[in-house]
Amino acid sequence: MAKKLFIKTHGCQMNEYDSARMQDLLGESHGFEKTDNEEEADLILLNTCSIREKAQEKVFHQLGRWKKLKDKNPNLKIGVGGCVASQEGEKIIKRAPQVDLVFGPQTIHRVPKLYQNIAIEHEENVDITFPKTEKFEHLPEQKNEGPTAFVSIMEGCNKYCSFCVVPHTRGHEVSRPIDDILQEIESLSIMGAKEINLLGQNVNSYRDSKLKTKGLGLSNLIRAASKIYGIERLQFTTSHPFEFGQDLIDVYEDVPELISYVHLPVQSGSNEILKKMRRRHTRDEYFELIDKLKAAREGISISSDFIVGFPGETEKDFLDTLDLVDKVGHDESFSFIYSPRPNTTAKDLEDDVPMEEKKIRLSELQHKLENSAYSISRKMVGQVRKCLVTGISKKNPGEFQARTENNKVVIFSCSDSSKIGKIIDIEIMEAKNKSLRGIAI
Ligand code: SAH
Ligand code: F3S
């Protein structure tokens, strides 16, 4: 009987992507089959996140629960990967001896070997190194079914924003060669993908690693990907306002496959705080960029991440953030209370904002962001929009789910499952909190 693999993923889309690759990899190397039931697993992998302290705490709670499974089934093996693994390395096994192997985001391709090593005494069972592009060269072809797919185009980040653990856990920027990426998109298209999301921590630093081109990296890639037969939509996650050049703005004008949506985290609306965060741009530079994007693509939705309660954030700084949201009119966004992280420079700054105040600011900002996103949705009611049918509705299996060209989810009734993967016209009938309701035309 085939061995069963259960993977639990915390955190970002990069982790989701890596987890799917690990499933493919262990299927190929050891014949592992996927299971959604941890009780029947022979190997459990936890792909962790350390972006905020809360995410990291979840890891040891989870490992504690799995210890009981291992007590019942001594043959069960447990592995820990992702950013907490990268940060803590062997300390994970010291603290949780039920763990058999530890690997980082850049060594997922070595998991089959590490798994083999468990049986052999004194063989390596921890590998959290950062071996350049090796990872991508050793991953099997992505098996994706369905109309949407993720393609990782680069790893790591060199920006060292003062609050962020990513450069420390995922390592420095390494881009994949453009030919490899285009080939992967082509094969995904043959498998039925219509929309590709180009993934990386900081995709506008993408450089074709073979050509070593400075500049024009991501925009070139988008232009080339848009010409691949069958690819009807493209998007990218995540970009940084710094290094968002004119070439990238121009693709919004020239490449209709690029959707009318950009996730462009700004974190704060205060120049003082932006400087302390080492974000390398001012509030006005962000506004300039947004104006250019709005001019290049009518109706583009701007999404962002925000951090409140950064050390030294005054009431005035926070009001600047609220004001920035008013001026930009963000679509659905993410906001967090600042969490000090290991190895970052911000962790040594004096944090003088009381937690109670941080919570009040977060809830005020979230309220504003929800209203802002909802007002975009409301304006869409009565319009007919081009939507990519992505599948069956998660909440109500009797209905279908689609996405508008500005990336809003639309739920609609339909009896024809052959519509999945097609771009169809949907009249928007109602704006709900997180989605729209529509009727297929
Ligand atoms: N470029 C990355 C950003 C990674 S983290 C990306 O792929 O999105 C995602 C978001 O988490 C950041 O934009 C930031 O808003 C938030 N974040 C990062 N470090 C944080 C910290 N120390 N405390 C609170 N929020 C943080
Ligand atoms: Fe983190 Fe800043 Fe890079 S938020 S991922 S260091 S761009």
Short mmCIF file of C-alpha atoms and ligand atoms in Angstrom, two decimals:
data_model
loop_
_atom_site.label_atom_id
_atom_site.label_comp_id
_atom_site.label_asym_id
_atom_site.label_seq_id
_atom_site.Cartn_x
_atom_site.Cartn_y
_atom_site.Cartn_z
CA MET A 1 0.00 0.00 0.00
CA ALA A 2 1.27 3.47 -0.86
CA LYS A 3 2.58 5.56 2.00
CA LYS A 4 0.53 8.59 2.94
CA LEU A 5 1.75 12.18 3.22
CA PHE A 6 -0.06 14.90 5.16
CA ILE A 7 1.18 18.48 4.73
CA LYS A 8 0.02 21.44 6.82
CA THR A 9 0.88 24.89 5.51
CA HIS A 10 1.06 28.14 7.45
CA GLY A 11 1.64 31.58 5.98
CA CYS A 12 2.05 32.98 2.50
CA GLN A 13 1.41 31.82 -1.05
CA MET A 14 5.09 31.00 -1.44
CA ASN A 15 4.62 28.37 1.27
CA GLU A 16 1.49 27.04 -0.47
CA TYR A 17 3.52 26.72 -3.63
CA ASP A 18 6.41 24.97 -1.85
CA SER A 19 4.01 22.54 -0.14
CA ALA A 20 2.49 21.54 -3.46
CA ARG A 21 6.00 21.00 -4.86
CA MET A 22 6.93 18.81 -1.85
CA GLN A 23 3.86 16.67 -2.48
CA ASP A 24 4.92 16.19 -6.14
CA LEU A 25 8.51 15.52 -5.12
CA LEU A 26 7.78 12.89 -2.47
CA GLY A 27 5.21 11.29 -4.75
CA GLU A 28 7.90 10.85 -7.36
CA SER A 29 10.74 9.78 -5.05
CA HIS A 30 8.94 7.58 -2.52
CA GLY A 31 5.48 7.01 -4.01
CA PHE A 32 3.78 9.07 -1.29
CA GLU A 33 0.09 9.70 -1.78
CA LYS A 34 -1.62 12.79 -0.45
CA THR A 35 -3.96 12.48 2.52
CA ASP A 36 -6.16 15.06 4.23
CA ASN A 37 -6.37 12.89 7.34
CA GLU A 38 -3.33 13.25 9.61
CA GLU A 39 -4.33 10.12 11.57
CA GLU A 40 -3.53 7.87 8.61
CA ALA A 41 -0.29 9.62 7.60
CA ASP A 42 3.14 7.92 7.48
CA LEU A 43 4.85 11.29 7.10
CA ILE A 44 3.60 14.67 8.31
CA LEU A 45 5.25 17.88 7.11
CA LEU A 46 4.62 21.27 8.67
CA ASN A 47 5.49 24.22 6.42
CA THR A 48 5.87 27.08 8.89
CA CYS A 49 5.69 30.90 8.91
CA SER A 50 7.58 33.26 11.19
CA ILE A 51 6.42 36.62 9.88
CA ARG A 52 4.78 37.49 13.21
CA GLU A 53 5.26 35.97 16.65
CA LYS A 54 1.74 34.50 16.69
CA ALA A 55 2.46 32.46 13.56
CA GLN A 56 5.60 31.08 15.15
CA GLU A 57 3.84 30.09 18.38
CA LYS A 58 1.42 27.95 16.40
CA VAL A 59 4.30 25.64 15.40
CA PHE A 60 5.04 24.14 18.81
CA HIS A 61 1.36 23.83 19.70
CA GLN A 62 0.85 21.89 16.50
CA LEU A 63 3.90 19.68 17.12
CA GLY A 64 2.58 18.95 20.62
CA ARG A 65 -0.69 17.64 19.16
CA TRP A 66 1.16 15.45 16.67
CA LYS A 67 3.32 13.97 19.43
CA LYS A 68 0.21 12.08 20.54
CA LEU A 69 -0.20 10.63 17.04
CA LYS A 70 3.40 9.49 17.16
CA ASP A 71 2.87 7.85 20.55
CA LYS A 72 0.11 5.80 18.93
CA ASN A 73 2.05 5.12 15.72
CA PRO A 74 5.84 4.97 16.30
CA ASN A 75 6.44 4.59 12.54
CA LEU A 76 5.08 8.07 11.88
CA LYS A 77 7.76 10.55 10.80
CA ILE A 78 7.42 14.32 11.29
CA GLY A 79 9.26 17.04 9.36
CA VAL A 80 9.32 20.81 9.85
CA GLY A 81 10.09 23.22 7.00
CA GLY A 82 9.54 26.87 6.13
CA CYS A 83 10.68 30.05 7.83
CA VAL A 84 10.56 28.94 11.48
CA ALA A 85 12.70 25.95 10.50
CA SER A 86 15.12 28.25 8.69
CA GLN A 87 15.33 30.48 11.75
CA GLU A 88 15.57 27.83 14.47
CA GLY A 89 17.25 24.87 12.73
CA GLU A 90 18.27 22.08 15.13
CA LYS A 91 16.73 23.91 18.07
CA ILE A 92 13.38 22.62 16.82
CA ILE A 93 14.40 19.01 17.43
CA LYS A 94 15.86 19.94 20.82
CA ARG A 95 12.58 21.49 21.88
CA ALA A 96 10.36 18.93 20.13
CA PRO A 97 12.21 15.59 19.92
CA GLN A 98 9.27 14.02 18.08
CA VAL A 99 10.53 15.89 14.98
CA ASP A 100 12.62 13.73 12.63
CA LEU A 101 13.75 16.21 10.00
CA VAL A 102 14.12 19.96 9.52
CA PHE A 103 14.52 21.83 6.24
CA GLY A 104 14.34 25.43 5.02
CA PRO A 105 12.40 27.09 2.18
CA GLN A 106 15.42 26.68 -0.12
CA THR A 107 16.01 23.00 0.56
CA ILE A 108 12.60 21.46 -0.08
CA HIS A 109 14.15 19.52 -2.98
CA ARG A 110 16.40 17.72 -0.46
CA VAL A 111 13.49 16.42 1.64
CA PRO A 112 13.43 12.98 -0.06
CA LYS A 113 17.10 12.50 0.86
CA LEU A 114 16.57 13.77 4.42
CA TYR A 115 13.63 11.38 4.74
CA GLN A 116 15.84 8.49 3.66
CA ASN A 117 18.49 9.56 6.14
CA ILE A 118 16.16 9.19 9.12
CA ALA A 119 16.69 5.45 9.05
CA ILE A 120 20.48 5.81 9.04
CA GLU A 121 22.23 6.82 12.22
CA HIS A 122 24.55 9.87 12.07
CA GLU A 123 23.19 10.90 8.67
CA GLU A 124 22.11 14.50 8.23
CA ASN A 125 18.47 15.21 9.09
CA VAL A 126 18.65 19.01 9.26
CA ASP A 127 19.30 21.17 6.17
CA ILE A 128 18.45 24.85 6.26
CA THR A 129 21.10 26.13 3.85
CA PHE A 130 20.47 28.53 0.94
CA PRO A 131 21.83 26.79 -2.15
CA LYS A 132 21.24 29.40 -4.94
CA THR A 133 18.84 28.28 -7.73
CA GLU A 134 19.43 24.59 -7.07
CA LYS A 135 15.93 24.19 -5.65
CA PHE A 136 14.16 24.91 -8.94
CA GLU A 137 16.50 22.73 -10.95
CA HIS A 138 15.57 19.74 -8.79
CA LEU A 139 11.82 20.05 -8.62
CA PRO A 140 9.61 17.83 -10.77
CA GLU A 141 7.19 19.38 -13.23
CA GLN A 142 4.25 21.02 -11.53
CA LYS A 143 1.05 18.99 -11.75
CA ASN A 144 -1.73 21.50 -11.65
CA GLU A 145 -5.34 20.98 -12.47
CA GLY A 146 -7.74 23.84 -12.72
CA PRO A 147 -7.81 27.24 -14.32
CA THR A 148 -5.45 29.10 -11.97
CA ALA A 149 -1.84 28.32 -11.12
CA PHE A 150 1.09 29.80 -9.22
CA VAL A 151 4.56 29.98 -10.68
CA SER A 152 7.43 30.95 -8.43
CA ILE A 153 9.77 33.29 -10.32
CA MET A 154 12.20 34.18 -7.55
CA GLU A 155 13.10 33.47 -3.97
CA GLY A 156 14.13 35.62 -1.06
CA CYS A 157 14.50 39.34 -0.59
CA ASN A 158 17.36 41.84 -0.23
CA LYS A 159 15.35 44.82 0.97
CA TYR A 160 15.82 44.34 4.70
CA CYS A 161 12.82 46.40 5.76
CA SER A 162 13.61 46.96 9.43
CA PHE A 163 10.63 44.91 10.70
CA CYS A 164 10.84 41.95 8.35
CA VAL A 165 12.25 38.49 8.95
CA VAL A 166 12.00 37.31 5.32
CA PRO A 167 15.56 38.21 4.15
CA HIS A 168 16.84 36.27 7.16
CA THR A 169 14.66 33.18 6.68
CA ARG A 170 14.33 32.94 2.90
CA GLY A 171 17.71 34.34 2.05
CA HIS A 172 18.80 36.75 -0.64
CA GLU A 173 17.05 37.29 -3.95
CA VAL A 174 17.60 34.53 -6.46
CA SER A 175 15.70 34.70 -9.77
CA ARG A 176 14.89 31.73 -11.97
CA PRO A 177 16.00 31.87 -15.61
CA ILE A 178 13.21 33.27 -17.80
CA ASP A 179 13.22 30.26 -20.15
CA ASP A 180 12.47 27.86 -17.29
CA ILE A 181 9.60 30.02 -16.10
CA LEU A 182 8.08 30.34 -19.58
CA GLN A 183 8.39 26.61 -20.09
CA GLU A 184 6.57 25.94 -16.83
CA ILE A 185 3.78 28.35 -17.83
CA GLU A 186 3.48 26.66 -21.20
CA SER A 187 3.08 23.24 -19.65
CA LEU A 188 0.57 24.59 -17.11
CA SER A 189 -1.39 26.07 -20.00
CA ILE A 190 -1.48 22.67 -21.69
CA MET A 191 -2.85 21.23 -18.41
CA GLY A 192 -5.64 23.82 -18.53
CA ALA A 193 -4.37 26.86 -16.63
CA LYS A 194 -5.84 30.16 -17.84
CA GLU A 195 -4.48 32.46 -15.16
CA ILE A 196 -0.93 32.50 -13.85
CA ASN A 197 0.12 34.25 -10.66
CA LEU A 198 3.85 35.04 -10.75
CA LEU A 199 5.11 34.56 -7.21
CA GLY A 200 7.97 35.95 -5.17
CA GLN A 201 8.55 37.99 -2.02
CA ASN A 202 9.50 40.96 -4.10
CA VAL A 203 8.81 40.25 -7.77
CA ASN A 204 9.69 43.64 -9.18
CA SER A 205 13.32 42.84 -8.39
CA TYR A 206 13.07 39.89 -10.78
CA ARG A 207 16.11 39.59 -13.07
CA ASP A 208 16.59 36.91 -15.65
CA SER A 209 19.43 35.14 -13.91
CA LYS A 210 21.02 33.90 -17.15
CA LEU A 211 21.08 37.29 -18.84
CA LYS A 212 21.85 39.17 -15.62
CA THR A 213 19.79 42.03 -17.04
CA LYS A 214 19.47 45.08 -14.88
CA GLY A 215 15.95 46.43 -15.05
CA LEU A 216 13.03 45.38 -17.26
CA GLY A 217 13.05 41.96 -15.61
CA LEU A 218 9.44 41.55 -14.55
CA SER A 219 7.93 43.60 -17.38
CA ASN A 220 9.80 41.49 -19.97
CA LEU A 221 8.61 38.33 -18.31
CA ILE A 222 4.99 39.54 -18.27
CA ARG A 223 5.13 40.47 -21.95
CA ALA A 224 6.57 37.07 -22.86
CA ALA A 225 4.14 35.12 -20.66
CA SER A 226 1.15 36.96 -22.14
CA LYS A 227 2.03 35.56 -25.56
CA ILE A 228 1.83 31.94 -24.43
CA TYR A 229 -1.09 30.17 -26.05
CA GLY A 230 -4.03 29.66 -23.67
CA ILE A 231 -2.89 32.13 -21.02
CA GLU A 232 -5.66 34.67 -20.63
CA ARG A 233 -4.81 36.29 -17.33
CA LEU A 234 -1.67 37.21 -15.46
CA GLN A 235 -0.99 38.70 -12.06
CA PHE A 236 1.96 38.97 -9.73
CA THR A 237 2.48 38.78 -5.94
CA THR A 238 4.05 40.72 -4.21
CA SER A 239 5.63 43.91 -5.43
CA HIS A 240 7.28 46.80 -3.61
CA PRO A 241 6.64 50.50 -4.39
CA PHE A 242 10.39 50.97 -4.64
CA GLU A 243 11.71 49.73 -8.00
CA PHE A 244 8.25 49.83 -9.59
CA GLY A 245 9.58 51.37 -12.80
CA GLN A 246 7.90 52.98 -15.81
CA ASP A 247 8.37 49.73 -17.77
CA LEU A 248 6.13 47.94 -15.27
CA ILE A 249 3.52 50.72 -15.43
CA ASP A 250 3.59 50.51 -19.23
CA VAL A 251 2.62 46.83 -19.22
CA TYR A 252 -0.69 47.83 -17.62
CA GLU A 253 -1.32 49.89 -20.73
CA ASP A 254 -0.05 47.35 -23.28
CA VAL A 255 -0.81 43.89 -21.92
CA PRO A 256 -4.53 43.22 -21.56
CA GLU A 257 -3.85 39.80 -20.00
CA LEU A 258 -2.47 41.54 -16.90
CA ILE A 259 -5.45 41.87 -14.55
CA SER A 260 -6.58 45.25 -13.23
CA TYR A 261 -5.31 44.62 -9.75
CA VAL A 262 -2.04 45.16 -7.95
CA HIS A 263 -1.01 44.17 -4.44
CA LEU A 264 1.44 46.90 -3.56
CA PRO A 265 2.14 47.00 0.19
CA VAL A 266 2.77 50.47 1.60
CA GLN A 267 2.77 49.58 5.35
CA SER A 268 2.33 53.16 6.59
CA GLY A 269 1.23 56.60 5.42
CA SER A 270 3.73 58.48 7.54
CA ASN A 271 7.08 59.58 6.13
CA GLU A 272 8.70 59.28 9.56
CA ILE A 273 7.55 55.69 9.97
CA LEU A 274 8.36 54.75 6.36
CA LYS A 275 11.89 55.91 7.04
CA LYS A 276 12.16 53.92 10.26
CA MET A 277 10.82 50.91 8.38
CA ARG A 278 13.52 51.39 5.74
CA ARG A 279 10.95 51.28 2.95
CA ARG A 280 13.05 53.53 0.65
CA HIS A 281 10.19 55.71 -0.55
CA THR A 282 8.04 58.57 0.73
CA ARG A 283 4.32 58.96 0.95
CA ASP A 284 4.32 61.33 -2.05
CA GLU A 285 6.32 58.89 -4.16
CA TYR A 286 3.69 56.26 -3.39
CA PHE A 287 0.91 58.64 -4.47
CA GLU A 288 2.78 59.41 -7.69
CA LEU A 289 3.07 55.73 -8.47
CA ILE A 290 -0.61 55.10 -7.75
CA ASP A 291 -1.58 58.02 -10.02
CA LYS A 292 0.50 56.58 -12.85
CA LEU A 293 -1.04 53.13 -12.40
CA LYS A 294 -4.56 54.56 -12.37
CA ALA A 295 -3.77 56.50 -15.55
CA ALA A 296 -2.30 53.43 -17.27
CA ARG A 297 -5.25 51.18 -16.41
CA GLU A 298 -8.73 52.51 -15.81
CA GLY A 299 -10.43 51.03 -12.75
CA ILE A 300 -7.34 49.30 -11.40
CA SER A 301 -7.77 47.98 -7.85
CA ILE A 302 -4.96 48.75 -5.43
CA SER A 303 -4.47 46.42 -2.50
CA SER A 304 -1.93 46.79 0.31
CA ASP A 305 -0.52 45.52 3.59
CA PHE A 306 -0.32 47.80 6.61
CA ILE A 307 1.48 47.64 9.94
CA VAL A 308 0.12 49.65 12.87
CA GLY A 309 1.87 50.34 16.16
CA PHE A 310 5.39 50.37 14.76
CA PRO A 311 7.84 51.63 17.46
CA GLY A 312 7.46 55.37 17.79
CA GLU A 313 4.22 55.59 15.79
CA THR A 314 2.41 58.71 17.03
CA GLU A 315 -1.26 59.53 16.71
CA LYS A 316 -0.30 61.91 13.89
CA ASP A 317 1.62 59.14 12.06
CA PHE A 318 -1.42 56.89 12.34
CA LEU A 319 -3.74 59.62 11.05
CA ASP A 320 -1.40 59.92 8.04
CA THR A 321 -2.04 56.23 7.33
CA LEU A 322 -5.81 56.70 7.52
CA ASP A 323 -5.52 59.71 5.25
CA LEU A 324 -3.47 57.73 2.74
CA VAL A 325 -6.22 55.08 2.54
CA ASP A 326 -8.78 57.84 1.94
CA LYS A 327 -6.71 59.27 -0.89
CA VAL A 328 -5.89 55.97 -2.62
CA GLY A 329 -9.20 54.16 -2.00
CA HIS A 330 -7.66 50.72 -1.43
CA ASP A 331 -9.37 47.50 -2.32
CA GLU A 332 -9.32 44.50 0.02
CA SER A 333 -6.12 44.77 2.09
CA PHE A 334 -4.32 43.22 5.03
CA SER A 335 -3.33 44.93 8.26
CA PHE A 336 -1.35 43.78 11.28
CA ILE A 337 -0.09 44.91 14.65
CA TYR A 338 3.70 45.25 14.60
CA SER A 339 5.46 42.17 15.98
CA PRO A 340 9.19 42.33 16.84
CA ARG A 341 11.13 39.61 14.99
CA PRO A 342 14.51 37.97 15.59
CA ASN A 343 17.53 39.42 13.74
CA THR A 344 15.61 42.46 12.44
CA THR A 345 16.89 45.97 13.20
CA ALA A 346 13.48 47.23 14.38
CA LYS A 347 13.45 44.81 17.29
CA ASP A 348 15.97 47.04 19.08
CA LEU A 349 13.85 50.19 18.69
CA GLU A 350 12.04 51.39 21.77
CA ASP A 351 8.42 50.30 21.41
CA ASP A 352 6.51 53.02 23.23
CA VAL A 353 2.99 52.46 21.85
CA PRO A 354 0.81 50.64 24.42
CA MET A 355 -0.81 47.41 23.16
CA GLU A 356 -4.28 48.75 23.96
CA GLU A 357 -3.61 51.72 21.66
CA LYS A 358 -2.28 49.42 18.91
CA LYS A 359 -5.46 47.36 19.04
CA ILE A 360 -7.64 50.47 18.76
CA ARG A 361 -5.60 51.67 15.77
CA LEU A 362 -5.81 48.30 14.06
CA SER A 363 -9.55 48.12 14.41
CA GLU A 364 -9.96 51.71 13.16
CA LEU A 365 -7.78 51.01 10.13
CA GLN A 366 -9.51 47.73 9.36
CA HIS A 367 -12.88 49.43 9.54
CA LYS A 368 -11.71 52.04 7.04
CA LEU A 369 -10.20 49.43 4.72
CA GLU A 370 -13.39 47.35 4.77
CA ASN A 371 -15.46 50.39 3.87
CA SER A 372 -13.04 51.30 1.12
CA ALA A 373 -13.18 47.81 -0.44
CA TYR A 374 -16.95 47.66 -0.02
CA SER A 375 -17.44 50.96 -1.80
CA ILE A 376 -15.53 49.58 -4.83
CA SER A 377 -17.81 46.53 -4.79
CA ARG A 378 -20.95 48.63 -4.51
CA LYS A 379 -20.03 50.69 -7.55
CA MET A 380 -19.80 47.46 -9.56
CA VAL A 381 -23.45 46.52 -8.91
CA GLY A 382 -25.43 46.72 -12.15
CA GLN A 383 -22.33 46.38 -14.33
CA VAL A 384 -21.53 43.47 -16.61
CA ARG A 385 -17.96 42.30 -15.97
CA LYS A 386 -15.67 39.78 -17.64
CA CYS A 387 -15.05 37.01 -15.11
CA LEU A 388 -12.85 33.92 -15.07
CA VAL A 389 -14.83 30.97 -13.69
CA THR A 390 -12.42 29.44 -11.19
CA GLY A 391 -14.50 26.53 -9.86
CA ILE A 392 -17.28 25.42 -7.56
CA SER A 393 -18.12 27.82 -4.72
CA LYS A 394 -16.31 26.86 -1.51
CA LYS A 395 -19.18 27.92 0.71
CA ASN A 396 -22.03 26.60 -1.37
CA PRO A 397 -21.15 23.64 -3.61
CA GLY A 398 -24.38 24.23 -5.57
CA GLU A 399 -22.90 27.45 -6.97
CA PHE A 400 -19.88 28.58 -8.94
CA GLN A 401 -17.12 31.01 -8.18
CA ALA A 402 -15.48 33.42 -10.61
CA ARG A 403 -13.15 36.40 -10.46
CA THR A 404 -13.68 39.78 -12.07
CA GLU A 405 -10.83 41.45 -13.98
CA ASN A 406 -10.12 43.49 -10.83
CA ASN A 407 -9.81 40.26 -8.82
CA LYS A 408 -13.08 40.33 -6.87
CA VAL A 409 -14.76 37.01 -6.15
CA VAL A 410 -18.23 36.62 -7.69
CA ILE A 411 -20.61 33.83 -6.70
CA PHE A 412 -23.23 32.84 -9.27
CA SER A 413 -25.65 30.00 -10.01
CA CYS A 414 -25.09 27.89 -13.06
CA SER A 415 -25.83 24.32 -14.08
CA ASP A 416 -23.09 24.07 -16.70
CA SER A 417 -19.77 22.90 -15.25
CA SER A 418 -18.09 23.25 -18.66
CA LYS A 419 -17.94 26.98 -17.85
CA ILE A 420 -15.08 26.35 -15.40
CA GLY A 421 -11.92 27.83 -16.88
CA LYS A 422 -13.82 30.13 -19.25
CA ILE A 423 -14.08 33.89 -19.20
CA ILE A 424 -17.74 34.82 -19.24
CA ASP A 425 -19.91 37.92 -18.80
CA ILE A 426 -21.53 38.20 -15.39
CA GLU A 427 -23.94 40.91 -14.32
CA ILE A 428 -23.14 41.99 -10.77
CA MET A 429 -26.36 41.98 -8.74
CA GLU A 430 -25.23 42.46 -5.15
CA ALA A 431 -22.17 43.53 -3.17
CA LYS A 432 -21.48 41.50 -0.06
CA ASN A 433 -18.78 41.92 2.54
CA LYS A 434 -16.05 39.80 0.91
CA SER A 435 -17.64 38.86 -2.40
CA LEU A 436 -20.13 39.79 -5.08
CA ARG A 437 -23.24 37.99 -6.31
CA GLY A 438 -24.01 37.88 -9.98
CA ILE A 439 -25.90 36.28 -12.82
CA ALA A 440 -24.17 34.69 -15.81
CA ILE A 441 -25.27 36.23 -19.09
N1 SAH B 1 6.89 41.08 0.13
C1 SAH B 1 6.26 40.19 1.05
C2 SAH B 1 6.00 40.78 2.35
C3 SAH B 1 6.09 39.70 3.29
S1 SAH B 1 5.26 39.76 4.67
C4 SAH B 1 5.02 39.55 0.52
O1 SAH B 1 5.10 38.57 -0.15
O2 SAH B 1 3.89 39.96 0.81
C5 SAH B 1 3.60 40.19 4.37
C6 SAH B 1 3.19 41.32 5.23
O3 SAH B 1 3.33 41.00 6.60
C7 SAH B 1 4.03 42.57 5.07
O4 SAH B 1 3.70 43.31 3.93
C8 SAH B 1 3.76 43.30 6.35
O5 SAH B 1 2.62 44.12 6.25
C9 SAH B 1 3.50 42.19 7.34
N2 SAH B 1 4.63 42.03 8.25
C10 SAH B 1 5.90 41.70 7.95
N3 SAH B 1 6.68 41.71 9.05
C11 SAH B 1 5.87 42.07 10.07
C12 SAH B 1 6.10 42.29 11.47
N4 SAH B 1 7.29 42.15 12.02
N5 SAH B 1 5.04 42.65 12.24
C13 SAH B 1 3.81 42.82 11.68
N6 SAH B 1 3.56 42.65 10.38
C14 SAH B 1 4.57 42.27 9.57
FE1 F3S B 2 10.07 41.87 3.86
FE2 F3S B 2 10.49 44.27 2.93
FE3 F3S B 2 11.38 42.16 1.61
S1 F3S B 2 8.60 43.53 3.79
S2 F3S B 2 9.95 40.54 2.09
S3 F3S B 2 12.07 42.85 3.59
S4 F3S B 2 10.48 44.02 0.74
#
